PDB file of C-alpha atoms in Angstrom:
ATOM      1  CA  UNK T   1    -141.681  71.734 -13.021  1.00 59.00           C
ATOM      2  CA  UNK T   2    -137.982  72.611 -12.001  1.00 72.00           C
ATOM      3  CA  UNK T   3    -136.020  69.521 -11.128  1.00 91.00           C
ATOM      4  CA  UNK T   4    -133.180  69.426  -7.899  1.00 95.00           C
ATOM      5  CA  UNK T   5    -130.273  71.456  -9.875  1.00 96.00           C
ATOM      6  CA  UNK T   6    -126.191  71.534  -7.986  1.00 97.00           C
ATOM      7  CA  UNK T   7    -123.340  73.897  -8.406  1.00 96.00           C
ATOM      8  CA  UNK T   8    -120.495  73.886  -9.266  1.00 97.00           C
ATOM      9  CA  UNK T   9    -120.705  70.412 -11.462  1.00 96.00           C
ATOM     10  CA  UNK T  10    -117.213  70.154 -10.615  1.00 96.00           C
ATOM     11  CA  UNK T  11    -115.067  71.106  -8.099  1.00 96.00           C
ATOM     12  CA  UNK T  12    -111.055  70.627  -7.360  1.00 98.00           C
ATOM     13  CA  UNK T  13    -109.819  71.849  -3.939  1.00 98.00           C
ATOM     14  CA  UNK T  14    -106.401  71.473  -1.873  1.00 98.00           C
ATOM     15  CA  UNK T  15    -106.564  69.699   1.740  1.00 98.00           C
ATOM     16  CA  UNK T  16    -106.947  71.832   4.673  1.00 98.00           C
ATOM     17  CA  UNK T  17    -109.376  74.377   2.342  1.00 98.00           C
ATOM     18  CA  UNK T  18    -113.084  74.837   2.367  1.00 98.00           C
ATOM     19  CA  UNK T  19    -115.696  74.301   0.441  1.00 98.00           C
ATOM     20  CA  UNK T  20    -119.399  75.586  -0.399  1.00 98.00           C
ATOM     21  CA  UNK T  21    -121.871  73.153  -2.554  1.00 98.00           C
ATOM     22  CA  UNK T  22    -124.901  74.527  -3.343  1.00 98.00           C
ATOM     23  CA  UNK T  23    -128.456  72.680  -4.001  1.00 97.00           C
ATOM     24  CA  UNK T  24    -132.176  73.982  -5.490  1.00 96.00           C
ATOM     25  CA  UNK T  25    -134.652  72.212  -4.820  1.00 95.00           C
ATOM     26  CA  UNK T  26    -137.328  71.090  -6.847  1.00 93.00           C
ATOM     27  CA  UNK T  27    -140.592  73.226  -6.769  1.00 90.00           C
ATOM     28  CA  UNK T  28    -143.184  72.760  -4.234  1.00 90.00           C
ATOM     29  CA  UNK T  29    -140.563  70.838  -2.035  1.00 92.00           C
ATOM     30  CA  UNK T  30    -139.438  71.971   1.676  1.00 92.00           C
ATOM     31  CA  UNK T  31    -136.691  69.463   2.685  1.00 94.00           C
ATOM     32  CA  UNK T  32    -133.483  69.013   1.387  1.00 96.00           C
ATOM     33  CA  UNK T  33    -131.332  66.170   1.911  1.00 96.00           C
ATOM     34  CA  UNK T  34    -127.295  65.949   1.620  1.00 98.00           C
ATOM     35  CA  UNK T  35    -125.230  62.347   0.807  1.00 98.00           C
ATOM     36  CA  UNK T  36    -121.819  61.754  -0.012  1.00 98.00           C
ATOM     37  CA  UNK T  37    -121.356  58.809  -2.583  1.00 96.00           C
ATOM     38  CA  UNK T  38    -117.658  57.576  -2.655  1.00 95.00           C
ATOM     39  CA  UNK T  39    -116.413  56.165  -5.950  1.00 92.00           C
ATOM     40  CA  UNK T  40    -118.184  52.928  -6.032  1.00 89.00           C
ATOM     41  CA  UNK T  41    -120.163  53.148  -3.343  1.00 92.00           C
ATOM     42  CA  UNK T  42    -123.946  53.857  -2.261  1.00 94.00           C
ATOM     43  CA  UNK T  43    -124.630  57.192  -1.077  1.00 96.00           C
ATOM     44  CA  UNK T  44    -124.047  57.834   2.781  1.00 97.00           C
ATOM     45  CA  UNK T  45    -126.461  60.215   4.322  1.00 97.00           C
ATOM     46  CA  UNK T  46    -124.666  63.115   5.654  1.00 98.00           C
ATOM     47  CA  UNK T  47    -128.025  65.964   6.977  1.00 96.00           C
ATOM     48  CA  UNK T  48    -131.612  67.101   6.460  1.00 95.00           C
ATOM     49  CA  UNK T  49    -132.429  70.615   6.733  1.00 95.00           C
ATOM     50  CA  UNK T  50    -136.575  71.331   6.664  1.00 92.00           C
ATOM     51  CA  UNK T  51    -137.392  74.250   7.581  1.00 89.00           C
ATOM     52  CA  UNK T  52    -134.281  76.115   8.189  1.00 92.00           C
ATOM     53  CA  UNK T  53    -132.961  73.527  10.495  1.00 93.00           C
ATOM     54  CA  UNK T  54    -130.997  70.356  10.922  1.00 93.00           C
ATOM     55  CA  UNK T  55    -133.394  68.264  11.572  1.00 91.00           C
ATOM     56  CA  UNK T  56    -131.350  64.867  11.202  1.00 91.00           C
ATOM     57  CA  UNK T  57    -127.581  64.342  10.542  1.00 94.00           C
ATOM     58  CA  UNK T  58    -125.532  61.322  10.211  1.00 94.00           C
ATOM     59  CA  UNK T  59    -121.982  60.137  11.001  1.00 95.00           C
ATOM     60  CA  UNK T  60    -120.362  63.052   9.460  1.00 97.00           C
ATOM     61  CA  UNK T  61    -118.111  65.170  12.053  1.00 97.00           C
ATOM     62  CA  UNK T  62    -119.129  69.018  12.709  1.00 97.00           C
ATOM     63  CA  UNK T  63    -116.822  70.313  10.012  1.00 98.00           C
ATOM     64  CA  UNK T  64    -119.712  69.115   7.489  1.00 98.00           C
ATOM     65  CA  UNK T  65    -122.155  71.807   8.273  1.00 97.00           C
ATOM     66  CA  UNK T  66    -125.033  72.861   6.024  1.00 97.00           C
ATOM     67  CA  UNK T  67    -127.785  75.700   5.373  1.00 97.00           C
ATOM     68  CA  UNK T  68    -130.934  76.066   4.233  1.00 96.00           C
ATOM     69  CA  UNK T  69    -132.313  79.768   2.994  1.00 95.00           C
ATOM     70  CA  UNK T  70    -136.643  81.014   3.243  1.00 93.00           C
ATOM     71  CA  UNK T  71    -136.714  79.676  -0.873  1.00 91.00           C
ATOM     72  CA  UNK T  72    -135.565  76.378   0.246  1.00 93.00           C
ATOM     73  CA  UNK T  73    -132.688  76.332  -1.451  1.00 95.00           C
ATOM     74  CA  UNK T  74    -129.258  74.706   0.960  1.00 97.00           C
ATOM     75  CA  UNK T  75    -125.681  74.934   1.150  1.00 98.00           C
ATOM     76  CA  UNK T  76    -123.541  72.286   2.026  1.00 98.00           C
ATOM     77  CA  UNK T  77    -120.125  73.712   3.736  1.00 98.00           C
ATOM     78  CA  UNK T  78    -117.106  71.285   4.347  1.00 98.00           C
ATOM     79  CA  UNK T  79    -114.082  72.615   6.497  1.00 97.00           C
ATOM     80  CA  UNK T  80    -110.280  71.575   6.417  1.00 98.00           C
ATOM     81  CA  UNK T  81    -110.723  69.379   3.747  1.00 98.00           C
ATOM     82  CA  UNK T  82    -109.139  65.735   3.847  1.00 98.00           C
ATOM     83  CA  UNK T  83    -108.466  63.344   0.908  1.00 97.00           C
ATOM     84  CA  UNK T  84    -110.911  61.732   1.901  1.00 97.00           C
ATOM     85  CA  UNK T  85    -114.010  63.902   1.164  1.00 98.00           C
ATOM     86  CA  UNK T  86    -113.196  63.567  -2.532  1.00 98.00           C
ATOM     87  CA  UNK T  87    -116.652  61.757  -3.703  1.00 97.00           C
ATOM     88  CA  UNK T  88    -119.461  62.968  -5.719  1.00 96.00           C
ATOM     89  CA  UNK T  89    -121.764  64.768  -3.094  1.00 97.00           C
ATOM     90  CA  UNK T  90    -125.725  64.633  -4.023  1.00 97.00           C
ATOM     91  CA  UNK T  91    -128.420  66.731  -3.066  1.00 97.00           C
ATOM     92  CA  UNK T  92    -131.983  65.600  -2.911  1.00 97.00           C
ATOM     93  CA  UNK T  93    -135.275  67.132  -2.483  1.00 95.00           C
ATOM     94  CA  UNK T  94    -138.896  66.139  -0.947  1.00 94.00           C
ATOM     95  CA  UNK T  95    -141.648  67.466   0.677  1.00 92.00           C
ATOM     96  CA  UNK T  96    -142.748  67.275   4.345  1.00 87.00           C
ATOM     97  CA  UNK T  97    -145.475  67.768   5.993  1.00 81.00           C
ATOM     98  CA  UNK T  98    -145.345  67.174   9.740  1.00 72.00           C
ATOM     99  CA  UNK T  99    -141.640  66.227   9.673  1.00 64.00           C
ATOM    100  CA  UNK T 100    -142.039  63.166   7.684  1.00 73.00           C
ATOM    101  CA  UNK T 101    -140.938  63.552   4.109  1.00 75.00           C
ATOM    102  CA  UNK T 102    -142.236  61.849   0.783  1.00 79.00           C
ATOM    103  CA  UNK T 103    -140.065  60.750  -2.111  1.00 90.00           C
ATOM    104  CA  UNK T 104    -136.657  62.027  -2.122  1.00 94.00           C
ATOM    105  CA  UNK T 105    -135.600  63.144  -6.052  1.00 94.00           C
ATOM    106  CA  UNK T 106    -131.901  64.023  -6.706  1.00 95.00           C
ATOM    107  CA  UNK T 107    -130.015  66.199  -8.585  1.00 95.00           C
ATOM    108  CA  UNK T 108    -126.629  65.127 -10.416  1.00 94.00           C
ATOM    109  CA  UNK T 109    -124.299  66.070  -8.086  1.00 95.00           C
ATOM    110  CA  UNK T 110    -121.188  68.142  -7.211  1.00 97.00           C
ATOM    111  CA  UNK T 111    -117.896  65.919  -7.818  1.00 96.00           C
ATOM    112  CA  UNK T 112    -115.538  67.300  -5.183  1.00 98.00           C
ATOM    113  CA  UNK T 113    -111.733  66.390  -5.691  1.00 98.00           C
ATOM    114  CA  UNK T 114    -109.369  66.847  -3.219  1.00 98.00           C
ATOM    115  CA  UNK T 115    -105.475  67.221  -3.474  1.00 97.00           C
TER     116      UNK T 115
ATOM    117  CA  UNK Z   1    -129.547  49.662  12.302  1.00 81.00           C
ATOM    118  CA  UNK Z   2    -131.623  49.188   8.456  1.00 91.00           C
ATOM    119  CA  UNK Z   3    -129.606  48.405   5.870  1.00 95.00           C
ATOM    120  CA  UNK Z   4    -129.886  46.972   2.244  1.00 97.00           C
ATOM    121  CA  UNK Z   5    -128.010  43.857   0.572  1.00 96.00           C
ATOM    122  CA  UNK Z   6    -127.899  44.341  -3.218  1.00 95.00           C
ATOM    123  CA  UNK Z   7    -126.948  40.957  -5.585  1.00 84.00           C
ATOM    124  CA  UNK Z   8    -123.077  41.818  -6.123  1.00 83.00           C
ATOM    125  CA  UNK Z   9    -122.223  42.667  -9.634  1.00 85.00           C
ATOM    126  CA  UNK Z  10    -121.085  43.319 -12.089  1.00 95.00           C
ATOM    127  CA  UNK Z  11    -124.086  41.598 -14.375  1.00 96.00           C
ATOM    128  CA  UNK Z  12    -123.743  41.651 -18.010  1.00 97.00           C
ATOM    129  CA  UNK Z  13    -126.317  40.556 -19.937  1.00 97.00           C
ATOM    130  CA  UNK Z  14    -127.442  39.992 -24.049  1.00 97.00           C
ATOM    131  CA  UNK Z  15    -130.003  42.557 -25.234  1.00 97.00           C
ATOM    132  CA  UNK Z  16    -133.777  41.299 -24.956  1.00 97.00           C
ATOM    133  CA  UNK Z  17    -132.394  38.928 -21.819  1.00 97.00           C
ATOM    134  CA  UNK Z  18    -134.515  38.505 -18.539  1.00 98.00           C
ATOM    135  CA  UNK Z  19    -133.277  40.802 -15.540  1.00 97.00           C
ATOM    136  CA  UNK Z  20    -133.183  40.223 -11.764  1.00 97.00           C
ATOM    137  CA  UNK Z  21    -131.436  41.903  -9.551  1.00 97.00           C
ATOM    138  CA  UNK Z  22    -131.528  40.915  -6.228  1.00 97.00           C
ATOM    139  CA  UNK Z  23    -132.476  43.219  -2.867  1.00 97.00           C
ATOM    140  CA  UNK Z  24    -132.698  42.339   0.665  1.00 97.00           C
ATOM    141  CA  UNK Z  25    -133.082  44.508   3.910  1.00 97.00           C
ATOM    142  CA  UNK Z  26    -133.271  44.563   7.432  1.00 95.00           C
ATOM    143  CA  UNK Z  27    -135.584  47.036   9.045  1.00 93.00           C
ATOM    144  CA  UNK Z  28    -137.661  47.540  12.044  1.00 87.00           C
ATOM    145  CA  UNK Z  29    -140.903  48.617  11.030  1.00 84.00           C
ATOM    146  CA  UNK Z  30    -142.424  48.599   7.627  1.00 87.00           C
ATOM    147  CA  UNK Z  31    -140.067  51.489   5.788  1.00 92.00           C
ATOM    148  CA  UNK Z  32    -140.732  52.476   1.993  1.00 93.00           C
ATOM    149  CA  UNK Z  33    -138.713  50.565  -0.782  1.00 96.00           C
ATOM    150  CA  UNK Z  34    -137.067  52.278  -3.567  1.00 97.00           C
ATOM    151  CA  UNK Z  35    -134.764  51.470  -6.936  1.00 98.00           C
ATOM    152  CA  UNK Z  36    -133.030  54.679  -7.934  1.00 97.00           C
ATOM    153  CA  UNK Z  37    -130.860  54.262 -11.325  1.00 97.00           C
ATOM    154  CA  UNK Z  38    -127.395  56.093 -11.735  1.00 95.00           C
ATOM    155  CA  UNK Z  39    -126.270  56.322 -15.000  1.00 93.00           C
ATOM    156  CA  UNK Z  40    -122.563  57.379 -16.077  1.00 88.00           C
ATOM    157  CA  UNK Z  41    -121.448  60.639 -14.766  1.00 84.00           C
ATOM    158  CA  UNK Z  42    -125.074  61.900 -13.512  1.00 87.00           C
ATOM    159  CA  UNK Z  43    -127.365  61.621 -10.314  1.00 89.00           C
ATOM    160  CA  UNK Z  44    -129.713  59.389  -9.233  1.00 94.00           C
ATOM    161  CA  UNK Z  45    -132.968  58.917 -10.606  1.00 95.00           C
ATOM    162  CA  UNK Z  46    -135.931  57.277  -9.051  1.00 96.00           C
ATOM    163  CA  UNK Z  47    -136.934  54.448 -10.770  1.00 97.00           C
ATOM    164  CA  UNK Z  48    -139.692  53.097  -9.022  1.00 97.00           C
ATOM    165  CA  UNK Z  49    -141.038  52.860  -5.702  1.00 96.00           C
ATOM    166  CA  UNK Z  50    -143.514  51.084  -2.876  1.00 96.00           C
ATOM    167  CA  UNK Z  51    -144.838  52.127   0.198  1.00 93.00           C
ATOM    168  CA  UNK Z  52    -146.516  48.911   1.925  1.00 92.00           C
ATOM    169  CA  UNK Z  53    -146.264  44.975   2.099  1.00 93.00           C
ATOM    170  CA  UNK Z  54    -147.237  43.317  -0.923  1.00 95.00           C
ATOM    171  CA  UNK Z  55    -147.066  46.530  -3.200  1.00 96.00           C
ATOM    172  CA  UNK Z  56    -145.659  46.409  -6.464  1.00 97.00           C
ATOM    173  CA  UNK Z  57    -143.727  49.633  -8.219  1.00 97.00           C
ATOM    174  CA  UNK Z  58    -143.668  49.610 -12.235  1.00 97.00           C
ATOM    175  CA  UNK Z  59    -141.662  52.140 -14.466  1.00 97.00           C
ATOM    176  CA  UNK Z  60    -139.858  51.866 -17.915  1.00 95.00           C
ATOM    177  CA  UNK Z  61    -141.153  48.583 -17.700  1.00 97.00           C
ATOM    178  CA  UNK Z  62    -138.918  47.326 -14.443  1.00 98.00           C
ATOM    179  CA  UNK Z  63    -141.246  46.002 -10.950  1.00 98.00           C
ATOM    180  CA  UNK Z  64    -140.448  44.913  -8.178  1.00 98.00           C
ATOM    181  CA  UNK Z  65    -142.600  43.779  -5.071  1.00 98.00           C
ATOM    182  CA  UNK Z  66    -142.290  44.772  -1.208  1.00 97.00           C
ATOM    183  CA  UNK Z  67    -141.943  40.980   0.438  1.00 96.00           C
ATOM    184  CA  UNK Z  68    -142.285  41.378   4.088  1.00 94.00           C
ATOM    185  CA  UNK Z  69    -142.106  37.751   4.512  1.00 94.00           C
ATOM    186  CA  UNK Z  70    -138.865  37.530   2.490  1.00 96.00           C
ATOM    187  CA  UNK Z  71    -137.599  40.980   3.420  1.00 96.00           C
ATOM    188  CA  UNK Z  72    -136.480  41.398  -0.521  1.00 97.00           C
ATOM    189  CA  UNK Z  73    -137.465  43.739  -3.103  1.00 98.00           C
ATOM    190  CA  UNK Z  74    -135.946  41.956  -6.272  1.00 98.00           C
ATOM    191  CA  UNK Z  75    -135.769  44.575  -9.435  1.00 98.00           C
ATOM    192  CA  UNK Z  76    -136.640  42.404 -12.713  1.00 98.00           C
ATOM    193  CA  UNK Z  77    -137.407  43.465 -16.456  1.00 98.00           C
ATOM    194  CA  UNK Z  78    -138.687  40.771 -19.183  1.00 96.00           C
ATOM    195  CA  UNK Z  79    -136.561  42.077 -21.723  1.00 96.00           C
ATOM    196  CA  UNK Z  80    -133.274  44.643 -21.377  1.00 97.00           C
ATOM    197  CA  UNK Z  81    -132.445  47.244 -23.948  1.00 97.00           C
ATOM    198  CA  UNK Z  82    -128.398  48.647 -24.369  1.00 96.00           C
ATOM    199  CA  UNK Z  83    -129.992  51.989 -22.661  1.00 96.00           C
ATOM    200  CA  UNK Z  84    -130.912  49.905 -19.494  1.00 97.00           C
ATOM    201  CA  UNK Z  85    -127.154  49.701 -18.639  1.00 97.00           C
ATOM    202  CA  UNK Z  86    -126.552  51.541 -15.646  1.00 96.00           C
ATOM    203  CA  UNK Z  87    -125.492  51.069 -11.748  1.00 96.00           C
ATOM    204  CA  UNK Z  88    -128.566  50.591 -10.103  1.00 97.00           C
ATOM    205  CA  UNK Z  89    -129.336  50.979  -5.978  1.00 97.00           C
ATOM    206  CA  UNK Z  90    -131.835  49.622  -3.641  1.00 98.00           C
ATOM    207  CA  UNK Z  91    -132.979  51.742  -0.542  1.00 97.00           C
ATOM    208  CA  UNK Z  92    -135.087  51.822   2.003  1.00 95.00           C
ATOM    209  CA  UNK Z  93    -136.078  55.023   4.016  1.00 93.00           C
ATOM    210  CA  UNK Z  94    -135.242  55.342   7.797  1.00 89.00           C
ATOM    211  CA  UNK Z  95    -135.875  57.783  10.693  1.00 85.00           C
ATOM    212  CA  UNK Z  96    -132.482  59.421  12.042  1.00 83.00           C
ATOM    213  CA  UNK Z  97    -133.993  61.982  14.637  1.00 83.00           C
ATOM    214  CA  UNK Z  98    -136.735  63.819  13.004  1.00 79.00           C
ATOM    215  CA  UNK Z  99    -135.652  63.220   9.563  1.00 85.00           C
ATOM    216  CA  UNK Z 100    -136.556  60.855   7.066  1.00 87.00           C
ATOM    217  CA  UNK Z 101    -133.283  59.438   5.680  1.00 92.00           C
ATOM    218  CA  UNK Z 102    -132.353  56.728   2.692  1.00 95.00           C
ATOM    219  CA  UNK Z 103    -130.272  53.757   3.181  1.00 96.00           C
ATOM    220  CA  UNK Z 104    -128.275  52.865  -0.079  1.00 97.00           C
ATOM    221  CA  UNK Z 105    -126.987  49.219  -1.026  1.00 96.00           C
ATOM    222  CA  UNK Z 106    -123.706  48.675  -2.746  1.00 95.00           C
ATOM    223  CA  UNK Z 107    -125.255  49.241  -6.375  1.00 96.00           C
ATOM    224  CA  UNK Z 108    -124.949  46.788  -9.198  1.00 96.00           C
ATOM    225  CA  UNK Z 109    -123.486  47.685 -12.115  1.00 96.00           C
ATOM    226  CA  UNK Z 110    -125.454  46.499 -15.702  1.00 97.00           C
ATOM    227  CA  UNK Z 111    -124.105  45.972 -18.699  1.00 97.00           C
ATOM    228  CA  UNK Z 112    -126.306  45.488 -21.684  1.00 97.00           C
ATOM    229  CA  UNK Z 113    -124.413  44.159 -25.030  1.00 96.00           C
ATOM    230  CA  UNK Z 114    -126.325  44.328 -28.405  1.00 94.00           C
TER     231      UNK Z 114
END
């Protein structure tokens, strides 16, 4: 079984640029979840995609926008960068049935840096 | 809205020493408990779960038990080994629209020293 894998590990951008993250998910799972976890700090939850949708977003503004592809797979975009969105962002995966999703497992993360 | 309220750290303990970390929430509802374990430059891992009142989750020889009366979900291990030392988060799921989301504590950081 093929755990949640991220790309790029690590990632250093300049502010005002924009960014792609991109998440697998684990086999036999349809939902993918995004958080941003500041240094120190729990993960925030940022959007769920299931099915190809947004089916659930938190208090992130529009520039954090995100994709999910037929394979399940997801991209999480970020535009005009701020110093602030420098965290380690994590992607997590689970399966739904009905729009309510089990377990969510995790994969280790993009650290984003931003000058 | 839910949120979690982990024991501040950070807790360093002797090897073979009796754990608790602390974990309280507020919820409406009856959400699912988890302990996910972060250790040093990698993602989270689940570490255990539970799903109803009075449940208890086991792994790796760490429990912990869903109080509704207490609204806690204490993490404990008899005795901690150096590879137990890790930053370690309490959640609880939560609807946001149709999703299912987690909602992190603060983490506590363990140290285990041989």
């Amino acid at each position: 079984e093929t755990g949640v894998t991220q790309s790029p590990t690590h990632l250093i951008k300049t502010r005002g640029q924009q960014v792609t993250l991109r998440c697998s998910s684990q086999s036999g799972h349809n939902t993918v979840s995004w958080y941003q976890q500041a240094l120190g700090q729990g993960p925030q939850f940022i959007f769920q995609y299931y099915r190809e949708e947004e089916n659930g977003r938190g208090n992130f503004p529009p520039r954090f926008s995100g994709l999910q592809f037929p394979n399940y797979s997801s991209e999480l975009n970020v535009n005009a960068l701020e110093l602030d969105d420098s965290a380690l962002y994590l992607c997590a995966s689970s399966f739904a049935r009905g729009g309510i999703s089990d377990t969510q497992y995790f994969g280790p993360g993009t650290r984003l840096t931003v000058l | 809205g839910n949120s979690v309220t982990q024991m501040e750290g950070p807790v360093t303990l002797s090897e073979e020493a009796f754990l608790t970390i602390n974990c309280t929430y507020t919820a409406t509802g009856y959400p699912s408990l988890f302990w996910y374990v972060q250790y040093p430059g990698e993602g989270l891992q689940l570490l255990l779960k539970a799903t109803k009142a009075d449940d208890k989750g086991s792994n790796k020889g760490f429990e912990a038990t869903y109080r509704k009366e207490t609204t806690s979900f204490h993490l404990e291990k008899g005795s901690v080994q150096v590879s137990d030392s890790a930053v370690y988060f309490c959640a609880l799921s939560d609807a946001v629209q149709g999703a299912q989301k987690l909602v992190f504590g603060q983490g506590t950081r363990l140290t285990i020293n041989p």
